[in-house]
């Protein structure tokens, strides 16, 4: 008889709540069978920023919140044999693994078997120039990173090798679940009928609290109880790859047909072909069934042959972003904010992003054309934001100074200036033949 596989998610992005993993781990500890905690902390931009951090400090480049995420749960995970699988290795998986080993020593725990998954970083290869060209990417000096989205096979191999903790860089988010499922159930890498459902189980879990009511709540329309104590998801993965999704015990939030359906469709371009490195998942006939008690079953997912290519996410240095904000309040506030924007345009030229936050920002275009075409709505509380991209930092600094000068040189009543200048990154996506990519793992002692 196959024992159950339980997977809980304790983070849905870098910067997620640090107290989220502990209720998940406590819930997993009360389950029978194989238990896995996943932490998904690696968006595309996060990885590029990690590469920049590693340039500044070769010992950095992994999730900066690694220690506060793991410190509260590491002892319990090791004692209860709850595996940890995470992409918090970012640009430096080995550095993250060494940090975890050091944390275990500090806490006087048994030495964990920490596995590092390699193969995603194309710039780390000896044939980097050639392989990046094969992916159709230019390699100017401004290339910061080029990482392949790996699947779950190397994660599975690491777990079968006895790893307590698996640290990856860029893997597809659902592969944090398909990898443990491959290892636990012993599926073949081309078992599409099971990998399809398992991938969508991973898709439900990957964003953490989005499936338990976070990013879902809308007062009076989609109410979520106890949002302040939002629980993160815990799922039972079934032998056919389908799942039953719930949440950590003694927490707020809700898991119902609506939350699961929203997350199921999240970032899905073609419901009949959700492409991942492991499988092409098909949810066109999927069913979502409430079981009660914040438990929802996903069924009817199919799987088809995986793509012959793997996605590559590349980042290039894109100069500098300068941005600054100033507030105007009271009678004619909007008119004064518009006048302030005109002052900045006359002094710095066109090509700036100008927003009237609270009046028009999300729907305006980068040149502010929509905003400038709107009539004055008479808003009495307006936050003006001006931003621009620049080749040199000095020009970005100038924008920040010009907005600051509006204190006295601009319309009446401006205040609360805040500004920031930081590096910009530009992203490009490409595809590479999967035969050119080899993923592997190494267990560090």
CSV table of C-alpha atoms in Angstrom, one decimal:
chain,number,residue,atom,x,y,z
A,1,UNK,CA,0.0,0.0,0.0
A,2,UNK,CA,1.4,3.4,-1.0
A,3,UNK,CA,1.7,5.8,2.0
A,4,UNK,CA,0.2,9.3,1.6
A,5,UNK,CA,2.2,12.2,0.4
A,6,UNK,CA,1.5,15.5,2.2
A,7,UNK,CA,3.0,18.8,0.9
A,8,UNK,CA,2.6,22.1,2.6
A,9,UNK,CA,3.7,25.5,1.3
A,10,UNK,CA,5.2,28.0,3.7
A,11,UNK,CA,6.1,30.8,1.3
A,12,UNK,CA,4.7,32.1,-2.0
A,13,UNK,CA,7.3,34.7,-2.8
A,14,UNK,CA,10.5,36.3,-1.5
A,15,UNK,CA,9.3,38.6,1.3
A,16,UNK,CA,6.3,36.5,2.4
A,17,UNK,CA,5.4,36.2,6.0
A,18,UNK,CA,8.1,34.7,8.2
A,19,UNK,CA,5.6,33.2,10.6
A,20,UNK,CA,3.8,31.3,7.9
A,21,UNK,CA,5.9,28.1,7.8
A,22,UNK,CA,5.5,27.0,11.4
A,23,UNK,CA,1.7,26.3,11.4
A,24,UNK,CA,2.2,24.4,8.1
A,25,UNK,CA,5.0,22.3,9.6
A,26,UNK,CA,3.0,21.6,12.8
A,27,UNK,CA,0.1,20.4,10.6
A,28,UNK,CA,2.4,18.2,8.5
A,29,UNK,CA,3.8,16.7,11.7
A,30,UNK,CA,0.4,15.4,12.6
A,31,UNK,CA,-0.1,13.6,9.3
A,32,UNK,CA,0.9,10.0,8.5
A,33,UNK,CA,3.1,9.3,5.5
A,34,UNK,CA,5.7,11.2,3.6
A,35,UNK,CA,5.7,15.0,4.4
A,36,UNK,CA,7.3,17.8,2.5
A,37,UNK,CA,7.5,21.5,3.2
A,38,UNK,CA,8.0,23.7,0.1
A,39,UNK,CA,9.0,27.3,0.1
A,40,UNK,CA,8.6,29.2,-3.2
A,41,UNK,CA,10.6,32.4,-3.1
A,42,UNK,CA,12.0,32.9,-6.6
A,43,UNK,CA,10.3,35.2,-9.1
A,44,UNK,CA,12.1,36.1,-12.3
A,45,UNK,CA,13.0,39.6,-11.0
A,46,UNK,CA,14.1,38.1,-7.6
A,47,UNK,CA,16.6,35.9,-9.4
A,48,UNK,CA,18.1,38.8,-11.4
A,49,UNK,CA,18.4,40.8,-8.2
A,50,UNK,CA,20.1,37.8,-6.6
A,51,UNK,CA,22.6,37.7,-9.5
A,52,UNK,CA,23.4,41.4,-8.9
A,53,UNK,CA,23.8,40.7,-5.2
A,54,UNK,CA,26.3,37.9,-5.9
A,55,UNK,CA,28.3,40.3,-8.1
A,56,UNK,CA,28.7,42.5,-5.1
A,57,UNK,CA,29.4,39.7,-2.7
A,58,UNK,CA,30.3,36.2,-4.0
A,59,UNK,CA,28.9,34.7,-0.7
A,60,UNK,CA,25.5,36.3,-1.3
A,61,UNK,CA,22.9,35.7,-4.0
A,62,UNK,CA,20.5,33.4,-2.2
A,63,UNK,CA,17.2,34.3,-0.4
A,64,UNK,CA,18.1,37.0,2.1
A,65,UNK,CA,15.4,35.8,4.5
A,66,UNK,CA,16.6,32.2,4.4
A,67,UNK,CA,17.6,32.1,8.1
A,68,UNK,CA,14.4,33.7,9.6
A,69,UNK,CA,12.3,31.4,7.4
A,70,UNK,CA,14.1,28.2,8.5
A,71,UNK,CA,15.1,28.9,12.1
A,72,UNK,CA,11.6,28.4,13.6
A,73,UNK,CA,11.0,25.1,11.7
A,74,UNK,CA,14.3,23.4,11.1
A,75,UNK,CA,14.4,21.4,14.3
A,76,UNK,CA,10.9,20.2,13.9
A,77,UNK,CA,11.4,19.3,10.3
A,78,UNK,CA,14.5,17.3,11.0
A,79,UNK,CA,13.0,15.5,14.0
A,80,UNK,CA,9.8,14.6,12.2
A,81,UNK,CA,11.6,13.7,8.9
A,82,UNK,CA,9.7,16.5,7.0
A,83,UNK,CA,11.7,17.2,3.9
A,84,UNK,CA,12.2,20.8,2.8
A,85,UNK,CA,12.3,21.6,-0.9
A,86,UNK,CA,12.8,25.2,-2.0
A,87,UNK,CA,14.2,27.4,-4.8
A,88,UNK,CA,15.6,29.8,-2.2
A,89,UNK,CA,19.1,29.0,-3.6
A,90,UNK,CA,18.4,31.6,-6.3
A,91,UNK,CA,21.7,32.6,-7.8
A,92,UNK,CA,23.8,30.8,-5.2
A,93,UNK,CA,22.3,27.4,-4.2
A,94,UNK,CA,25.5,26.2,-2.7
A,95,UNK,CA,25.8,29.3,-0.5
A,96,UNK,CA,22.3,28.7,0.7
A,97,UNK,CA,23.1,25.1,1.5
A,98,UNK,CA,26.2,26.0,3.4
A,99,UNK,CA,24.2,28.6,5.4
A,100,UNK,CA,21.6,25.9,6.3
A,101,UNK,CA,24.4,23.5,7.5
A,102,UNK,CA,25.8,26.3,9.6
A,103,UNK,CA,22.4,27.1,11.1
A,104,UNK,CA,21.9,23.4,12.0
A,105,UNK,CA,25.3,23.4,13.8
A,106,UNK,CA,24.4,26.6,15.7
A,107,UNK,CA,21.1,25.1,16.8
A,108,UNK,CA,22.9,21.9,17.8
A,109,UNK,CA,20.8,19.7,15.5
A,110,UNK,CA,21.7,16.6,13.7
A,111,UNK,CA,23.6,17.3,10.5
A,112,UNK,CA,21.1,17.4,7.7
A,113,UNK,CA,21.7,16.0,4.3
A,114,UNK,CA,21.4,19.1,2.1
A,115,UNK,CA,21.3,18.6,-1.6
A,116,UNK,CA,22.0,21.3,-4.2
A,117,UNK,CA,20.4,21.1,-7.6
A,118,UNK,CA,22.5,22.4,-10.5
A,119,UNK,CA,22.1,23.0,-14.2
A,120,UNK,CA,19.9,26.0,-14.5
A,121,UNK,CA,22.6,28.7,-14.6
A,122,UNK,CA,23.8,29.0,-18.2
A,123,UNK,CA,26.4,31.6,-17.4
A,124,UNK,CA,28.1,29.1,-15.1
A,125,UNK,CA,28.8,26.7,-17.9
A,126,UNK,CA,32.2,26.5,-19.7
A,127,UNK,CA,30.3,26.7,-23.0
A,128,UNK,CA,28.2,29.6,-21.9
A,129,UNK,CA,28.8,31.7,-25.0
A,130,UNK,CA,27.8,29.0,-27.3
A,131,UNK,CA,24.8,27.7,-25.4
A,132,UNK,CA,23.4,31.3,-24.9
A,133,UNK,CA,23.7,31.8,-28.6
A,134,UNK,CA,21.8,28.5,-29.3
A,135,UNK,CA,19.0,29.9,-27.1
A,136,UNK,CA,18.8,32.9,-29.4
A,137,UNK,CA,20.1,35.4,-26.8
A,138,UNK,CA,22.8,38.0,-27.4
A,139,UNK,CA,25.6,38.1,-24.9
A,140,UNK,CA,26.6,41.7,-24.5
A,141,UNK,CA,28.5,42.8,-21.4
A,142,UNK,CA,25.2,43.9,-19.9
A,143,UNK,CA,23.9,40.3,-19.6
A,144,UNK,CA,23.3,39.7,-15.9
A,145,UNK,CA,21.8,36.3,-15.8
A,146,UNK,CA,20.4,33.5,-18.0
A,147,UNK,CA,18.6,30.7,-16.2
A,148,UNK,CA,16.8,27.7,-17.5
A,149,UNK,CA,13.5,26.5,-15.9
A,150,UNK,CA,14.3,23.0,-14.7
A,151,UNK,CA,11.7,20.4,-13.9
A,152,UNK,CA,11.3,18.0,-11.0
A,153,UNK,CA,13.6,15.1,-11.9
A,154,UNK,CA,16.7,16.4,-10.1
A,155,UNK,CA,14.6,17.2,-7.0
A,156,UNK,CA,13.3,13.6,-7.1
A,157,UNK,CA,16.8,12.2,-7.5
A,158,UNK,CA,18.0,14.3,-4.5
A,159,UNK,CA,15.2,13.1,-2.3
A,160,UNK,CA,15.8,9.5,-3.3
A,161,UNK,CA,19.4,10.1,-2.4
A,162,UNK,CA,18.3,10.7,1.2
A,163,UNK,CA,18.3,14.5,1.2
A,164,UNK,CA,16.5,16.2,4.1
A,165,UNK,CA,16.6,19.5,2.3
A,166,UNK,CA,16.8,20.2,-1.4
A,167,UNK,CA,18.0,23.6,-2.5
A,168,UNK,CA,17.5,24.7,-6.1
A,169,UNK,CA,17.9,27.7,-8.2
A,170,UNK,CA,15.6,28.3,-11.1
A,171,UNK,CA,13.1,25.4,-11.3
A,172,UNK,CA,9.5,25.8,-12.5
A,173,UNK,CA,7.4,26.6,-9.5
A,174,UNK,CA,5.1,23.5,-9.8
A,175,UNK,CA,8.1,21.3,-10.0
A,176,UNK,CA,8.6,21.8,-6.3
A,177,UNK,CA,5.7,19.5,-6.0
A,178,UNK,CA,6.1,17.2,-9.0
A,179,UNK,CA,9.6,16.4,-7.9
A,180,UNK,CA,8.6,15.0,-4.5
A,181,UNK,CA,5.7,13.2,-6.1
A,182,UNK,CA,8.1,11.6,-8.7
A,183,UNK,CA,10.3,10.4,-5.8
A,184,UNK,CA,7.5,9.2,-3.5
A,185,UNK,CA,5.3,7.4,-6.0
A,186,UNK,CA,8.1,6.1,-8.3
A,187,UNK,CA,6.5,7.4,-11.4
A,188,UNK,CA,8.4,7.4,-14.7
A,189,UNK,CA,9.4,10.8,-16.1
A,190,UNK,CA,7.0,10.3,-19.0
A,191,UNK,CA,4.0,9.3,-16.9
A,192,UNK,CA,2.0,12.2,-18.3
A,193,UNK,CA,-1.3,11.1,-16.9
A,194,UNK,CA,0.0,11.5,-13.3
A,195,UNK,CA,2.5,14.3,-13.9
A,196,UNK,CA,-0.3,16.5,-15.3
A,197,UNK,CA,-2.4,16.4,-12.1
A,198,UNK,CA,0.7,16.7,-9.9
A,199,UNK,CA,1.8,19.7,-11.7
A,200,UNK,CA,-1.5,21.4,-11.2
A,201,UNK,CA,-1.4,20.4,-7.5
A,202,UNK,CA,1.9,22.3,-7.5
A,203,UNK,CA,0.3,25.2,-9.3
A,204,UNK,CA,-2.3,25.4,-6.5
A,205,UNK,CA,0.4,25.4,-3.8
A,206,UNK,CA,3.1,27.5,-5.4
A,207,UNK,CA,1.7,30.9,-4.5
A,208,UNK,CA,1.1,30.0,-0.8
A,209,UNK,CA,-1.8,31.9,0.7
A,210,UNK,CA,-3.4,32.8,-2.7
A,211,UNK,CA,-5.3,29.5,-2.6
A,212,UNK,CA,-6.4,30.0,1.0
A,213,UNK,CA,-8.0,33.5,0.6
A,214,UNK,CA,-5.0,35.8,0.2
A,215,UNK,CA,-5.2,38.0,-3.0
A,216,UNK,CA,-8.8,36.8,-3.1
A,217,UNK,CA,-10.5,38.7,-0.3
A,218,UNK,CA,-13.0,41.5,-1.4
A,219,UNK,CA,-15.1,42.7,1.6
A,220,UNK,CA,-18.8,42.1,1.1
A,221,UNK,CA,-18.2,40.2,-2.1
A,222,UNK,CA,-15.6,37.6,-1.3
A,223,UNK,CA,-15.2,37.6,2.5
A,224,UNK,CA,-12.3,35.7,4.1
A,225,UNK,CA,-12.4,35.0,7.9
A,226,UNK,CA,-9.3,35.7,9.9
A,227,UNK,CA,-7.3,37.3,7.1
A,228,UNK,CA,-4.9,38.6,9.7
A,229,UNK,CA,-4.0,35.0,10.6
A,230,UNK,CA,-4.1,33.7,7.1
A,231,UNK,CA,-3.2,30.0,6.9
A,232,UNK,CA,-1.0,28.6,4.2
A,233,UNK,CA,-2.0,25.5,2.1
A,234,UNK,CA,-1.4,21.9,2.9
A,235,UNK,CA,-2.3,19.3,0.3
A,236,UNK,CA,-2.6,15.5,0.1
A,237,UNK,CA,-1.2,14.3,-3.2
A,238,UNK,CA,-3.0,11.2,-4.3
A,239,UNK,CA,-1.3,8.2,-6.2
A,240,UNK,CA,-2.9,9.4,-9.5
A,241,UNK,CA,-1.4,12.9,-9.0
A,242,UNK,CA,-4.6,14.6,-8.1
A,243,UNK,CA,-4.9,16.4,-4.8
A,244,UNK,CA,-7.0,17.5,-1.9
A,245,UNK,CA,-6.1,21.0,-0.8
A,246,UNK,CA,-6.6,22.3,2.7
A,247,UNK,CA,-4.8,24.7,5.0
A,248,UNK,CA,-2.7,24.7,8.1
A,249,UNK,CA,-4.7,24.0,11.3
A,250,UNK,CA,-5.8,26.7,13.7
A,251,UNK,CA,-5.4,29.5,11.2
A,252,UNK,CA,-7.6,31.9,9.3
A,253,UNK,CA,-8.4,32.0,5.7
A,254,UNK,CA,-10.7,29.8,3.6
A,255,UNK,CA,-10.2,27.0,1.0
A,256,UNK,CA,-13.3,26.6,-1.1
A,257,UNK,CA,-14.3,26.1,-4.7
A,258,UNK,CA,-13.8,29.8,-5.5
A,259,UNK,CA,-10.3,30.2,-4.1
A,260,UNK,CA,-9.1,27.0,-5.7
A,261,UNK,CA,-10.7,27.9,-9.1
A,262,UNK,CA,-9.1,31.4,-9.1
A,263,UNK,CA,-5.6,29.9,-8.3
A,264,UNK,CA,-6.1,27.1,-10.8
A,265,UNK,CA,-6.6,29.7,-13.6
A,266,UNK,CA,-3.9,32.0,-12.4
A,267,UNK,CA,-1.2,32.6,-15.0
A,268,UNK,CA,-2.7,29.9,-17.3
A,269,UNK,CA,-2.6,31.0,-20.9
A,270,UNK,CA,-4.1,27.9,-22.5
A,271,UNK,CA,-6.2,25.7,-20.2
A,272,UNK,CA,-5.6,22.7,-22.5
A,273,UNK,CA,-1.8,23.1,-22.6
A,274,UNK,CA,-0.2,24.6,-19.4
A,275,UNK,CA,3.5,24.1,-20.4
A,276,UNK,CA,6.0,23.1,-17.8
A,277,UNK,CA,9.4,21.3,-18.0
A,278,UNK,CA,7.7,18.2,-16.6
A,279,UNK,CA,4.5,17.9,-18.7
A,280,UNK,CA,1.9,19.8,-20.6
A,281,UNK,CA,-1.0,19.9,-18.2
A,282,UNK,CA,-4.6,20.0,-19.4
A,283,UNK,CA,-7.3,21.4,-17.1
A,284,UNK,CA,-10.0,21.8,-19.7
A,285,UNK,CA,-12.0,19.0,-18.1
A,286,UNK,CA,-10.9,19.6,-14.5
A,287,UNK,CA,-13.4,19.5,-11.6
A,288,UNK,CA,-13.2,21.3,-8.3
A,289,UNK,CA,-15.3,19.8,-5.5
A,290,UNK,CA,-15.8,21.1,-2.0
A,291,UNK,CA,-15.4,18.4,0.7
A,292,UNK,CA,-16.1,20.6,3.7
A,293,UNK,CA,-13.9,21.8,6.4
A,294,UNK,CA,-11.7,23.9,4.1
A,295,UNK,CA,-10.9,20.9,2.0
A,296,UNK,CA,-11.3,20.9,-1.8
A,297,UNK,CA,-10.6,18.1,-4.3
A,298,UNK,CA,-9.1,18.7,-7.7
A,299,UNK,CA,-9.8,16.0,-10.3
A,300,UNK,CA,-10.1,15.5,-14.1
A,301,UNK,CA,-6.7,17.0,-14.9
A,302,UNK,CA,-4.9,15.3,-17.8
A,303,UNK,CA,-1.3,15.4,-19.0
A,304,UNK,CA,0.4,15.4,-22.4
A,305,UNK,CA,3.9,15.1,-23.6
A,306,UNK,CA,6.2,17.7,-22.2
A,307,UNK,CA,7.7,20.4,-24.5
A,308,UNK,CA,11.0,19.6,-26.3
A,309,UNK,CA,12.3,23.0,-25.2
A,310,UNK,CA,12.9,24.7,-21.9
A,311,UNK,CA,12.3,28.3,-21.1
A,312,UNK,CA,15.3,30.6,-20.5
A,313,UNK,CA,14.8,33.8,-18.5
A,314,UNK,CA,17.6,36.3,-19.2
A,315,UNK,CA,18.2,39.7,-17.6
A,316,UNK,CA,20.2,42.6,-19.0
A,317,UNK,CA,21.4,45.7,-17.2
A,318,UNK,CA,18.9,48.4,-18.2
A,319,UNK,CA,20.4,51.6,-16.8
A,320,UNK,CA,18.8,53.4,-13.8
A,321,UNK,CA,15.3,54.0,-12.6
A,322,UNK,CA,14.6,57.3,-10.8
A,323,UNK,CA,11.3,58.0,-9.2
A,324,UNK,CA,9.9,60.5,-6.7
A,325,UNK,CA,6.5,61.4,-5.2
A,326,UNK,CA,4.9,64.4,-3.6
A,327,UNK,CA,1.4,64.9,-2.2
A,328,UNK,CA,-1.1,67.7,-2.7
A,329,UNK,CA,-4.3,68.0,-0.6
A,330,UNK,CA,-7.3,70.3,-0.1
A,331,UNK,CA,-9.2,72.4,-2.7
A,332,UNK,CA,-7.8,72.2,-6.2
A,333,UNK,CA,-5.3,69.6,-5.2
A,334,UNK,CA,-5.6,67.7,-8.5
A,335,UNK,CA,-5.0,70.9,-10.5
A,336,UNK,CA,-1.9,71.7,-8.4
A,337,UNK,CA,-0.6,68.1,-8.9
A,338,UNK,CA,-1.1,68.5,-12.7
A,339,UNK,CA,0.8,71.8,-12.7
A,340,UNK,CA,3.6,70.2,-10.7
A,341,UNK,CA,3.8,67.4,-13.4
A,342,UNK,CA,4.0,70.1,-16.1
A,343,UNK,CA,6.9,71.8,-14.3
A,344,UNK,CA,8.9,68.6,-14.2
A,345,UNK,CA,8.2,67.9,-17.9
A,346,UNK,CA,9.3,71.3,-18.9
A,347,UNK,CA,12.6,70.9,-16.9
A,348,UNK,CA,13.4,67.3,-17.8
A,349,UNK,CA,11.6,66.7,-21.1
A,350,UNK,CA,9.2,64.1,-22.2
A,351,UNK,CA,9.5,60.4,-21.8
A,352,UNK,CA,8.7,60.4,-18.1
A,353,UNK,CA,6.0,58.3,-16.4
A,354,UNK,CA,3.6,60.6,-14.6
A,355,UNK,CA,0.8,59.3,-12.4
A,356,UNK,CA,-1.8,60.9,-10.2
A,357,UNK,CA,-2.2,58.2,-7.5
A,358,UNK,CA,-5.7,58.2,-6.4
A,359,UNK,CA,-6.9,59.7,-9.6
A,360,UNK,CA,-5.3,57.8,-12.5
A,361,UNK,CA,-2.3,55.6,-12.2
A,362,UNK,CA,-3.0,51.9,-13.0
A,363,UNK,CA,-4.7,52.6,-16.3
A,364,UNK,CA,-2.4,55.4,-17.5
A,365,UNK,CA,0.3,54.7,-20.1
A,366,UNK,CA,4.0,55.2,-19.6
A,367,UNK,CA,3.9,58.6,-21.3
A,368,UNK,CA,1.0,59.8,-19.2
A,369,UNK,CA,-1.2,60.4,-22.3
A,370,UNK,CA,-4.3,59.0,-20.7
A,371,UNK,CA,-3.8,61.0,-17.6
A,372,UNK,CA,-3.3,64.2,-19.5
A,373,UNK,CA,-6.4,63.6,-21.5
A,374,UNK,CA,-8.6,63.3,-18.4
A,375,UNK,CA,-10.6,66.2,-17.1
A,376,UNK,CA,-9.9,67.5,-13.6
A,377,UNK,CA,-12.0,65.3,-11.4
A,378,UNK,CA,-11.7,67.6,-8.4
A,379,UNK,CA,-9.8,65.2,-6.2
A,380,UNK,CA,-8.7,66.7,-2.9
A,381,UNK,CA,-6.0,64.2,-2.0
A,382,UNK,CA,-3.5,63.4,-4.7
A,383,UNK,CA,-0.1,61.8,-4.7
A,384,UNK,CA,2.0,62.8,-7.7
A,385,UNK,CA,4.5,60.2,-8.9
A,386,UNK,CA,7.1,60.9,-11.5
A,387,UNK,CA,9.5,58.2,-12.8
A,388,UNK,CA,11.9,57.7,-15.6
A,389,UNK,CA,14.5,55.3,-16.9
A,390,UNK,CA,18.0,56.7,-17.6
A,391,UNK,CA,21.3,55.4,-19.0
A,392,UNK,CA,23.3,57.1,-16.2
A,393,UNK,CA,22.7,57.4,-12.5
A,394,UNK,CA,23.3,61.2,-12.6
A,395,UNK,CA,20.2,61.8,-14.7
A,396,UNK,CA,18.1,59.6,-12.3
A,397,UNK,CA,19.4,61.6,-9.3
A,398,UNK,CA,18.4,64.8,-11.2
A,399,UNK,CA,14.8,63.7,-11.4
A,400,UNK,CA,14.7,63.0,-7.6
A,401,UNK,CA,16.2,66.5,-6.9
A,402,UNK,CA,13.7,68.2,-9.2
A,403,UNK,CA,10.7,66.7,-7.5
A,404,UNK,CA,12.2,67.6,-4.1
A,405,UNK,CA,12.6,71.2,-5.3
A,406,UNK,CA,8.8,71.3,-5.8
A,407,UNK,CA,8.6,72.0,-2.0
A,408,UNK,CA,9.3,75.6,-2.7
A,409,UNK,CA,9.5,75.9,-6.5
A,410,UNK,CA,6.3,74.2,-7.3
A,411,UNK,CA,2.6,74.8,-6.7
A,412,UNK,CA,1.2,75.6,-3.3
A,413,UNK,CA,0.9,73.0,-0.5
A,414,UNK,CA,3.2,70.2,-1.8
A,415,UNK,CA,4.7,67.9,0.8
A,416,UNK,CA,5.8,64.4,1.8
A,417,UNK,CA,8.5,63.9,-0.9
A,418,UNK,CA,10.0,60.5,-1.1
A,419,UNK,CA,12.4,59.4,-3.8
A,420,UNK,CA,14.5,56.4,-4.9
A,421,UNK,CA,17.2,55.6,-7.5
A,422,UNK,CA,18.1,52.1,-8.3
A,423,UNK,CA,19.4,49.9,-11.1
A,424,UNK,CA,17.0,48.7,-13.8
A,425,UNK,CA,16.9,45.3,-15.3
A,426,UNK,CA,15.4,44.3,-18.6
A,427,UNK,CA,14.1,40.8,-19.2
A,428,UNK,CA,14.1,38.6,-22.3
A,429,UNK,CA,12.7,35.1,-22.6
A,430,UNK,CA,14.0,32.4,-24.9
A,431,UNK,CA,13.8,28.7,-25.4
A,432,UNK,CA,16.5,26.1,-25.6
A,433,UNK,CA,16.5,22.4,-26.7
A,434,UNK,CA,16.2,20.4,-23.5
A,435,UNK,CA,18.9,18.0,-24.8
A,436,UNK,CA,21.4,20.9,-24.2
A,437,UNK,CA,20.5,21.1,-20.5
A,438,UNK,CA,21.6,18.7,-17.9
A,439,UNK,CA,20.3,18.9,-14.3
A,440,UNK,CA,22.1,17.2,-11.4
A,441,UNK,CA,22.3,17.2,-7.7
A,442,UNK,CA,25.1,17.0,-5.0
A,443,UNK,CA,24.6,16.2,-1.4
A,444,UNK,CA,26.7,18.4,0.9
A,445,UNK,CA,27.9,17.2,4.2
